[in-house]
Coordinates of C-alpha atoms in Angstrom, one line a residue:
Q9 CA -137.6 78.7 16.9
A10 CA -138.9 81.9 15.3
L11 CA -136.5 81.5 12.5
L12 CA -137.6 77.9 11.9
V13 CA -141.3 79.0 11.8
F14 CA -140.4 81.7 9.2
W15 CA -138.4 79.2 7.1
V16 CA -141.4 76.8 7.0
L17 CA -143.5 79.7 5.9
A18 CA -141.0 80.9 3.2
M19 CA -140.6 77.4 1.8
S20 CA -144.3 76.8 1.6
I21 CA -144.5 80.0 -0.4
S22 CA -141.7 78.9 -2.7
T23 CA -143.1 75.4 -3.3
S24 CA -146.9 75.7 -3.0
T25 CA -149.2 76.3 -5.8
A26 CA -149.2 80.0 -6.6
A27 CA -152.2 82.3 -7.0
P28 CA -153.9 82.2 -10.4
A29 CA -151.7 83.1 -13.3
S30 CA -153.9 86.1 -13.9
G31 CA -152.1 87.8 -10.9
L32 CA -148.7 87.7 -12.7
A33 CA -150.3 88.3 -16.1
A34 CA -151.9 91.4 -14.7
L35 CA -148.6 92.6 -13.4
E36 CA -146.9 92.0 -16.8
E37 CA -149.7 94.0 -18.5
R38 CA -149.0 96.8 -16.0
L39 CA -145.3 96.6 -16.7
R40 CA -145.9 96.9 -20.4
D41 CA -148.0 100.0 -19.8
D42 CA -145.3 101.5 -17.5
L43 CA -142.6 100.9 -20.1
L44 CA -144.8 102.4 -22.8
T45 CA -145.4 105.4 -20.6
L46 CA -141.7 105.8 -20.0
G47 CA -140.8 105.4 -23.7
W48 CA -138.8 102.2 -23.0
P49 CA -137.0 100.8 -24.8
A50 CA -135.7 103.9 -26.4
K51 CA -135.3 104.2 -30.2
A52 CA -132.1 102.8 -31.5
W53 CA -129.8 105.7 -32.7
I54 CA -126.4 104.1 -33.2
T55 CA -125.5 103.2 -36.8
P56 CA -124.6 99.4 -37.1
T57 CA -121.0 98.8 -38.0
S58 CA -118.9 96.0 -39.4
R59 CA -115.2 95.1 -39.5
K60 CA -113.3 92.6 -41.5
G61 CA -116.6 91.7 -43.1
Q62 CA -118.2 90.8 -39.8
P63 CA -120.7 92.7 -37.7
V64 CA -119.5 94.7 -34.7
H65 CA -121.8 94.7 -31.6
D66 CA -122.3 98.0 -29.8
V67 CA -122.0 96.4 -26.3
I68 CA -121.3 92.8 -25.3
V69 CA -121.8 92.0 -21.6
I70 CA -120.0 89.0 -20.1
G71 CA -122.4 87.6 -17.5
A72 CA -126.2 87.5 -17.3
G73 CA -126.6 87.5 -13.5
Q74 CA -128.4 90.4 -11.8
A75 CA -125.7 92.9 -12.7
G76 CA -125.8 92.0 -16.4
L77 CA -129.6 92.0 -16.5
A78 CA -129.8 95.4 -14.8
L79 CA -127.3 96.8 -17.2
N80 CA -129.4 95.4 -20.1
V81 CA -132.4 97.4 -18.9
A82 CA -130.4 100.5 -18.4
L83 CA -128.8 100.3 -21.8
Q84 CA -132.2 99.8 -23.5
Q85 CA -133.4 102.8 -21.7
V86 CA -130.9 104.8 -23.7
G87 CA -131.5 103.1 -27.0
I88 CA -128.7 100.5 -26.9
K89 CA -129.4 96.7 -27.2
P90 CA -126.6 94.7 -25.7
V91 CA -125.8 91.0 -26.1
L92 CA -125.2 89.1 -22.9
L93 CA -122.9 86.0 -22.9
D94 CA -123.1 83.5 -20.1
Q95 CA -121.4 80.2 -19.9
S96 CA -124.1 78.8 -17.6
P97 CA -127.1 76.8 -18.8
L98 CA -130.5 78.6 -19.1
N99 CA -132.0 79.6 -15.8
F100 CA -128.8 78.9 -13.8
E101 CA -126.9 82.2 -14.3
G102 CA -125.2 83.6 -11.2
P103 CA -124.7 81.7 -7.9
W104 CA -128.3 81.6 -6.6
A105 CA -129.3 78.1 -7.8
T106 CA -125.8 76.6 -7.9
T107 CA -123.1 77.5 -5.3
A108 CA -125.1 79.8 -3.0
R109 CA -126.4 77.9 0.1
M110 CA -128.1 80.5 2.3
E111 CA -131.8 80.0 3.0
T112 CA -132.6 83.6 2.4
L113 CA -131.0 86.7 1.0
R114 CA -129.2 88.9 3.5
S115 CA -130.6 92.1 2.0
P116 CA -133.8 93.6 3.4
K117 CA -136.8 92.6 1.3
E118 CA -137.7 96.3 0.7
L119 CA -134.6 97.0 -1.4
T120 CA -135.5 97.5 -5.0
G121 CA -132.4 95.9 -6.5
P122 CA -132.4 95.8 -10.3
A123 CA -135.9 97.3 -10.7
M124 CA -134.4 100.4 -12.3
G125 CA -136.9 102.8 -10.7
I126 CA -139.9 100.9 -12.3
P127 CA -142.2 99.7 -9.5
S128 CA -143.8 97.0 -11.6
L129 CA -140.4 95.5 -12.3
S130 CA -139.6 95.1 -8.6
F131 CA -139.4 91.8 -6.6
R132 CA -142.2 93.2 -4.3
A133 CA -144.6 93.6 -7.2
W134 CA -143.7 90.2 -8.6
F135 CA -144.2 88.6 -5.2
I136 CA -147.5 90.3 -4.3
A137 CA -148.9 89.5 -7.8
Q138 CA -148.6 85.9 -6.9
F139 CA -149.0 85.6 -3.2
G140 CA -150.8 88.7 -2.0
I141 CA -150.0 91.7 0.2
E142 CA -150.6 89.8 3.5
T143 CA -148.0 87.2 2.6
W144 CA -145.6 89.9 1.7
T145 CA -146.1 91.7 5.0
A146 CA -145.4 88.4 6.8
L147 CA -142.3 87.7 4.8
D148 CA -139.0 88.4 6.7
K149 CA -136.3 87.8 4.1
I150 CA -136.5 86.7 0.5
P151 CA -135.8 83.0 0.0
R152 CA -132.8 82.5 -2.2
L153 CA -134.3 80.3 -4.8
Q154 CA -137.3 82.6 -5.0
W155 CA -134.9 85.4 -5.9
M156 CA -133.6 83.2 -8.7
D157 CA -137.2 82.7 -9.9
Y158 CA -137.7 86.5 -9.9
L159 CA -134.5 87.0 -12.0
R160 CA -135.7 84.4 -14.5
W161 CA -139.0 86.4 -14.8
Y162 CA -137.0 89.7 -15.0
R163 CA -135.0 88.4 -17.8
R164 CA -138.1 87.3 -19.8
V165 CA -140.1 90.5 -19.3
T166 CA -137.2 92.8 -20.2
A167 CA -136.4 90.8 -23.4
A168 CA -132.7 90.4 -22.5
D169 CA -130.7 88.9 -25.4
V170 CA -128.8 86.3 -23.4
R171 CA -126.7 83.6 -25.1
N172 CA -126.4 80.7 -22.7
G173 CA -123.6 78.1 -23.0
H174 CA -121.3 80.8 -24.4
E175 CA -117.9 80.7 -22.7
V176 CA -115.5 83.6 -23.2
I177 CA -112.0 82.2 -23.6
A178 CA -110.0 85.3 -24.7
V179 CA -110.4 89.1 -24.8
R180 CA -108.2 91.2 -27.1
P181 CA -108.7 95.0 -27.3
Q182 CA -107.6 96.5 -30.6
A183 CA -106.1 99.9 -31.4
D184 CA -109.0 100.8 -33.6
G185 CA -111.4 100.7 -30.6
V186 CA -112.9 97.3 -31.3
V187 CA -112.6 94.5 -28.7
E188 CA -112.2 91.0 -30.1
V189 CA -113.8 88.3 -27.9
D190 CA -113.2 84.6 -28.5
V191 CA -116.3 82.7 -27.6
K192 CA -116.8 78.9 -27.3
A193 CA -120.3 77.5 -27.8
N194 CA -121.3 74.0 -28.8
N195 CA -117.5 73.1 -28.9
V196 CA -117.0 75.7 -31.6
I197 CA -114.8 78.8 -31.1
A198 CA -115.7 82.0 -32.9
T199 CA -114.4 85.6 -32.6
W200 CA -117.0 88.2 -31.7
Q201 CA -116.4 91.9 -32.1
S202 CA -117.7 94.7 -29.9
R203 CA -117.2 98.4 -29.6
R204 CA -117.5 98.2 -25.8
L205 CA -117.1 95.1 -23.6
V206 CA -118.5 95.0 -20.1
L207 CA -117.4 92.4 -17.5
A208 CA -120.4 91.7 -15.3
T209 CA -118.7 88.7 -13.8
G210 CA -119.7 88.9 -10.2
R211 CA -118.0 88.6 -6.8
D212 CA -115.0 86.7 -8.2
G213 CA -115.0 88.7 -11.4
L214 CA -111.3 89.1 -11.7
G215 CA -110.1 86.0 -9.9
G216 CA -111.5 83.2 -7.8
A217 CA -111.6 81.5 -4.5
T218 CA -108.9 82.3 -2.0
I219 CA -107.0 79.2 -1.0
P220 CA -104.9 79.5 2.1
A221 CA -101.3 78.4 2.0
F222 CA -101.9 75.6 4.5
M223 CA -104.1 73.8 1.9
Q224 CA -101.5 73.8 -0.8
G225 CA -100.7 70.2 -1.8
V226 CA -103.6 68.6 0.2
D227 CA -105.5 66.0 -1.7
K228 CA -108.8 67.5 -3.0
R229 CA -110.6 64.4 -1.8
F230 CA -110.4 65.9 1.7
W231 CA -111.5 69.5 1.2
A232 CA -113.4 72.0 -0.9
H233 CA -113.9 75.8 -1.0
S234 CA -117.3 77.0 0.0
S235 CA -117.9 78.4 -3.5
D236 CA -117.4 75.0 -5.1
E237 CA -120.3 73.1 -6.6
M238 CA -120.7 70.1 -4.4
D239 CA -123.3 67.6 -3.3
Y240 CA -123.5 68.1 0.5
A241 CA -125.3 64.8 0.9
T242 CA -121.9 63.1 0.4
L243 CA -121.0 64.6 3.8
A244 CA -123.6 62.6 5.7
G245 CA -122.1 60.8 8.7
K246 CA -118.8 62.6 8.4
H247 CA -116.9 64.8 10.9
L248 CA -116.5 68.1 9.1
G249 CA -114.5 71.2 9.7
V250 CA -115.3 74.7 8.3
V251 CA -112.6 77.3 8.2
G252 CA -114.1 80.8 8.8
A253 CA -117.1 82.5 10.4
G254 CA -118.5 84.6 7.6
A255 CA -121.9 84.2 5.9
S256 CA -120.7 81.5 3.5
A257 CA -119.1 79.6 6.4
M258 CA -122.4 79.5 8.2
D259 CA -124.2 78.5 5.1
S260 CA -121.8 75.7 4.4
A261 CA -121.9 74.4 8.0
A262 CA -125.7 74.5 8.1
T263 CA -126.1 72.8 4.8
A264 CA -123.7 70.0 5.9
L265 CA -125.6 69.6 9.2
E266 CA -129.0 69.5 7.4
N267 CA -127.6 66.8 5.1
G268 CA -126.6 64.6 8.1
A269 CA -123.0 65.5 8.9
A270 CA -122.0 63.7 12.1
S271 CA -120.5 67.0 13.4
V272 CA -119.3 70.3 12.2
D273 CA -116.5 72.2 13.9
L274 CA -116.2 75.9 12.9
L275 CA -112.5 76.8 13.1
I276 CA -112.6 80.6 13.8
R277 CA -109.4 82.6 14.0
R278 CA -111.0 85.5 15.9
K279 CA -111.7 85.3 19.6
Q280 CA -115.0 87.1 19.1
L281 CA -117.4 87.1 16.1
P282 CA -117.9 90.6 14.7
Q283 CA -121.4 91.7 15.6
I284 CA -122.0 94.9 13.6
N285 CA -122.2 95.1 9.9
K286 CA -120.3 98.3 9.2
S287 CA -121.1 98.1 5.5
K288 CA -124.7 98.9 6.3
G289 CA -123.6 102.2 7.7
S290 CA -122.1 103.2 4.4
G291 CA -125.3 102.7 2.4
V292 CA -126.2 106.4 1.9
P293 CA -126.8 108.2 -1.4
G294 CA -123.9 110.5 -0.9
L295 CA -121.4 107.6 -1.0
T296 CA -123.4 105.5 -3.5
H297 CA -123.1 108.3 -6.0
G298 CA -120.0 110.0 -4.8
Q299 CA -117.3 107.3 -4.1
Y300 CA -115.5 108.0 -7.4
L301 CA -115.2 111.7 -6.5
L302 CA -113.6 111.2 -3.1
P303 CA -109.9 111.8 -2.6
D304 CA -107.9 108.6 -2.8
E305 CA -107.2 108.7 0.9
W306 CA -110.9 108.6 1.8
K307 CA -111.7 105.9 -0.8
W308 CA -109.1 103.6 0.8
R309 CA -109.9 104.5 4.3
I310 CA -113.6 103.7 4.0
R311 CA -113.2 100.4 2.1
H312 CA -110.3 99.3 4.3
Y313 CA -112.2 100.0 7.5
I314 CA -115.1 97.9 6.3
N315 CA -112.7 95.1 5.3
A316 CA -110.8 95.2 8.6
Q317 CA -114.0 95.3 10.7
Q318 CA -115.3 92.3 8.7
V319 CA -119.0 91.7 8.0
P320 CA -120.6 89.5 10.6
P321 CA -122.6 86.4 9.5
P322 CA -126.3 87.1 9.4
H323 CA -128.4 86.5 12.5
G324 CA -130.5 83.9 10.8
S325 CA -127.6 82.1 9.2
T326 CA -125.8 81.8 12.6
L327 CA -128.9 80.4 14.3
R328 CA -129.3 78.0 11.5
V329 CA -126.0 76.4 12.6
S330 CA -126.2 76.9 16.4
R331 CA -129.6 75.1 16.7
H332 CA -127.8 71.8 15.9
E333 CA -126.2 70.2 19.0
N334 CA -123.4 68.7 16.9
A335 CA -122.2 72.2 15.8
F336 CA -119.2 73.6 17.6
F337 CA -118.0 77.2 17.4
N338 CA -114.2 77.1 18.1
L339 CA -113.1 80.7 18.6
G340 CA -109.5 81.8 18.8
C341 CA -108.7 78.7 16.7
A342 CA -106.5 79.7 13.8
V343 CA -105.6 76.9 11.3
Q344 CA -101.8 76.4 10.9
S345 CA -101.6 73.3 8.7
A346 CA -103.5 70.4 7.3
T347 CA -102.1 66.9 6.7
V348 CA -103.6 63.7 5.4
V349 CA -103.0 60.8 7.7
G350 CA -104.5 57.6 6.4
D351 CA -108.1 58.3 5.6
K352 CA -108.3 61.4 7.9
L353 CA -107.3 65.0 7.7
H354 CA -105.3 66.3 10.7
V355 CA -105.9 70.0 11.0
Q356 CA -103.3 71.7 13.3
T357 CA -104.7 74.9 14.9
T358 CA -103.6 77.2 17.7
A359 CA -106.0 75.2 19.9
G360 CA -104.7 71.8 19.0
V361 CA -105.2 69.1 16.3
F362 CA -108.7 68.4 14.9
V363 CA -109.0 64.9 13.3
L364 CA -111.6 65.3 10.5
D365 CA -113.1 63.6 7.5
F366 CA -113.5 66.7 5.4
L367 CA -112.7 70.4 5.5
I368 CA -114.5 73.3 3.9
I369 CA -112.5 76.4 3.3
S370 CA -114.7 79.5 3.6
T371 CA -112.0 82.2 3.0
G372 CA -113.7 84.4 0.4
F373 CA -112.4 85.5 -3.0
A374 CA -109.3 87.2 -4.3
I375 CA -108.4 89.3 -7.3
D376 CA -106.1 86.9 -9.1
W377 CA -105.7 87.2 -12.8
S378 CA -103.9 83.9 -13.0
L379 CA -107.3 82.2 -12.2
R380 CA -108.9 83.9 -15.2
P381 CA -107.0 82.8 -18.3
E382 CA -109.6 84.5 -20.6
F383 CA -108.1 87.8 -19.5
A384 CA -104.4 86.8 -20.0
D385 CA -104.0 89.3 -22.9
I386 CA -105.1 92.3 -20.8
A387 CA -103.9 91.4 -17.3
P388 CA -100.3 92.6 -17.5
H389 CA -101.5 96.0 -18.8
V390 CA -104.3 96.9 -16.3
K391 CA -103.3 99.7 -13.9
L392 CA -103.9 98.7 -10.3
W393 CA -104.3 100.7 -7.1
N394 CA -101.0 99.5 -5.8
S395 CA -99.4 101.8 -8.4
R396 CA -101.7 104.7 -7.6
F397 CA -101.8 104.8 -3.9
T398 CA -99.6 103.9 -0.9
P399 CA -101.5 103.5 2.4
E400 CA -100.1 104.5 5.7
A401 CA -98.3 101.8 7.7
G402 CA -101.0 99.6 9.3
D403 CA -103.6 100.3 6.6
E404 CA -102.2 97.8 4.1
D405 CA -104.9 95.8 2.3
A406 CA -104.1 93.1 -0.2
E407 CA -107.6 93.2 -1.8
L408 CA -107.5 97.0 -2.3
S409 CA -104.0 97.0 -3.6
A410 CA -104.9 94.4 -6.2
S411 CA -108.1 96.3 -7.3
P412 CA -108.1 97.8 -10.8
D413 CA -107.7 101.6 -11.0
L414 CA -110.8 102.4 -13.0
G415 CA -111.8 105.5 -15.0
P416 CA -115.0 107.4 -14.5
L417 CA -117.1 104.8 -16.5
F418 CA -115.6 101.7 -14.9
E419 CA -113.1 101.4 -17.7
F420 CA -109.7 99.8 -17.3
Q421 CA -106.7 102.1 -17.6
G422 CA -103.3 101.1 -18.8
D423 CA -100.7 101.0 -21.6
L424 CA -102.6 98.7 -24.0
P425 CA -104.4 100.4 -26.9
G426 CA -108.1 99.9 -26.7
L427 CA -108.0 98.7 -23.0
D428 CA -110.3 101.6 -22.0
H429 CA -113.0 100.0 -24.1
I430 CA -113.4 97.3 -21.5
H431 CA -115.5 98.2 -18.5
C432 CA -115.2 96.4 -15.1
F433 CA -118.8 96.2 -13.8
C434 CA -118.2 93.6 -11.1
Y435 CA -117.1 93.6 -7.4
P436 CA -113.4 94.6 -8.0
A437 CA -114.8 98.0 -9.0
A438 CA -115.7 98.7 -5.4
L439 CA -112.6 100.8 -4.4
S440 CA -112.9 103.1 -7.4
H441 CA -116.7 103.4 -7.6
G442 CA -118.2 101.9 -4.5
T443 CA -120.5 98.8 -4.2
V444 CA -122.7 99.7 -7.2
S445 CA -121.6 96.9 -9.6
G446 CA -123.1 93.8 -8.1
D447 CA -124.7 94.0 -4.7
I448 CA -128.5 94.4 -4.6
P449 CA -128.8 97.8 -2.7
A450 CA -127.3 100.0 -5.5
I451 CA -127.2 97.8 -8.6
S452 CA -129.7 100.0 -10.4
D453 CA -127.6 103.1 -9.7
G454 CA -124.5 101.5 -11.0
A455 CA -126.2 100.2 -14.1
R456 CA -127.7 103.5 -14.9
K457 CA -124.4 105.3 -14.5
L458 CA -122.6 103.0 -16.8
A459 CA -125.3 102.9 -19.4
Q460 CA -125.7 106.7 -19.6
G461 CA -121.9 107.0 -19.8
L462 CA -121.6 104.5 -22.6
A463 CA -124.3 106.4 -24.6
S464 CA -122.2 109.5 -24.2
L465 CA -119.1 107.7 -25.4
F466 CA -120.8 106.4 -28.5
Y467 CA -122.1 109.9 -29.4
R468 CA -118.6 111.4 -28.9
D469 CA -116.9 108.7 -30.9
D470 CA -119.4 109.1 -33.8
I471 CA -119.7 112.9 -33.5
E472 CA -119.1 113.7 -37.2
Q473 CA -121.7 111.1 -38.2
H474 CA -124.3 112.4 -35.8
F475 CA -123.7 116.0 -36.8
A476 CA -124.2 115.0 -40.4
K477 CA -127.4 113.3 -39.4
L478 CA -128.4 116.5 -37.7
Q479 CA -127.7 118.5 -40.8
A480 CA -129.6 116.1 -43.0
Y481 CA -132.6 115.9 -40.6
A482 CA -135.5 117.2 -42.7
E483 CA -138.7 116.0 -41.1
P484 CA -141.1 119.0 -41.5
E485 CA -142.9 120.4 -38.5
L486 CA -145.0 122.6 -40.8
D487 CA -146.3 122.0 -44.3
G488 CA -147.2 125.6 -45.2
S489 CA -150.9 125.2 -44.8
E490 CA -151.0 126.3 -41.2
W491 CA -151.1 130.1 -42.1
T492 CA -152.0 132.7 -44.7
A493 CA -149.4 135.4 -45.6
A494 CA -150.7 138.9 -44.9
D495 CA -150.6 141.8 -47.3
S496 CA -148.2 143.9 -45.2
A497 CA -148.8 147.1 -47.1
T498 CA -152.5 146.8 -46.7
R499 CA -152.2 145.9 -43.1
I500 CA -150.0 148.9 -42.4
Q501 CA -152.5 151.2 -43.9
Q502 CA -155.2 149.7 -41.8
L503 CA -153.3 150.3 -38.6
Q504 CA -152.5 153.9 -39.6
Q505 CA -156.2 154.8 -40.1

């Protein structure tokens, strides 16, 4: 009941008429002054380059979700202006307004996310400017669509150069250090060039949805993955199954129930839902900033422990399902097979056969290069953790083994010339660098680390040019009028008297 009251409050905030525009306008004026005080954006210092008669960008970022936007700010703080390519239409970057179905974010509202240490750029400041401090105090968690509204505002006030409707279809690093990127926009394919390419491609950044073997060959009319774009209103009146018990499973189940599903059976392999979110216990600065420096054994041990313990579904998301009488939590009910029989789907489990109209698979994401044809040219050459580290028996982990073995600045490593000019700033970087490349808690830390590192690489690569600039620097500090030369002989005589 308490959750329902909160949700009504949150939705009224999201949909009601906001406070006068002057509140947000005043915040934006404060932000402009903050940025001026901090000297942001920094002065450009990298000499523009060209290749084959075409301009070469300093940094191209694939993805304009919260990771890409945070990196844009961090790069501009060090005098680098990136271009962000996103295949989504304007204002629909990332999952928040498309495939995400939670009512609220799972992160505490106090986390500063992509604010980059600038208070007036935070969600808190944006929210209070429109709705007031009392409403902020009453808010429990941030409504999902309101977070998307904040990111839209964030993009505008940080002047991010986002090119929407630009789909990357091929990536080819070159031996001379330039990365060629084939981009499709308006049904025209063009080759872009960049000195550094960053993949800010999200949770499924190097793969896609995990589809269990028992769904292979089953007609797609009868099932979907929880990450698929789908109109849940089409499930009204149907008996639905949901495989899994994580956050996305609860969100899918609740959305179906709220759209009039006749029933929802959650098919849960475990006999007990996990109750403690172990990943919260790892959120300390020492690990945020120090994952990369840990011995391999500890990197693996920490990430595998969190994976094995599993993250429980949020309290509110679970209540959102269980408040419906036609929701059923089937524990210890592992799915074994699924077969279409007439117009029904027969789902065989360890508890028996469920006869359903539709099944939603909420089985997460996998690193699977075959699902990302745009990376076909680099995939065979990327060094993975399975060639770097062999865990002890019992600690095997498919996700970790498939993770890329990244260098100190998130760069891919391998035998392809120029491969290290591509930087993996998305979830698969977690084993090498920790969760600093996508999740809200440490996204600013990760963006700052990568941006500062890229600045150092550009200076190193152009060291002769920058030294020549240093030698040629001739802006006078003094013009000769600031002093009068003394008559030293006369002055010496005066001192000897």
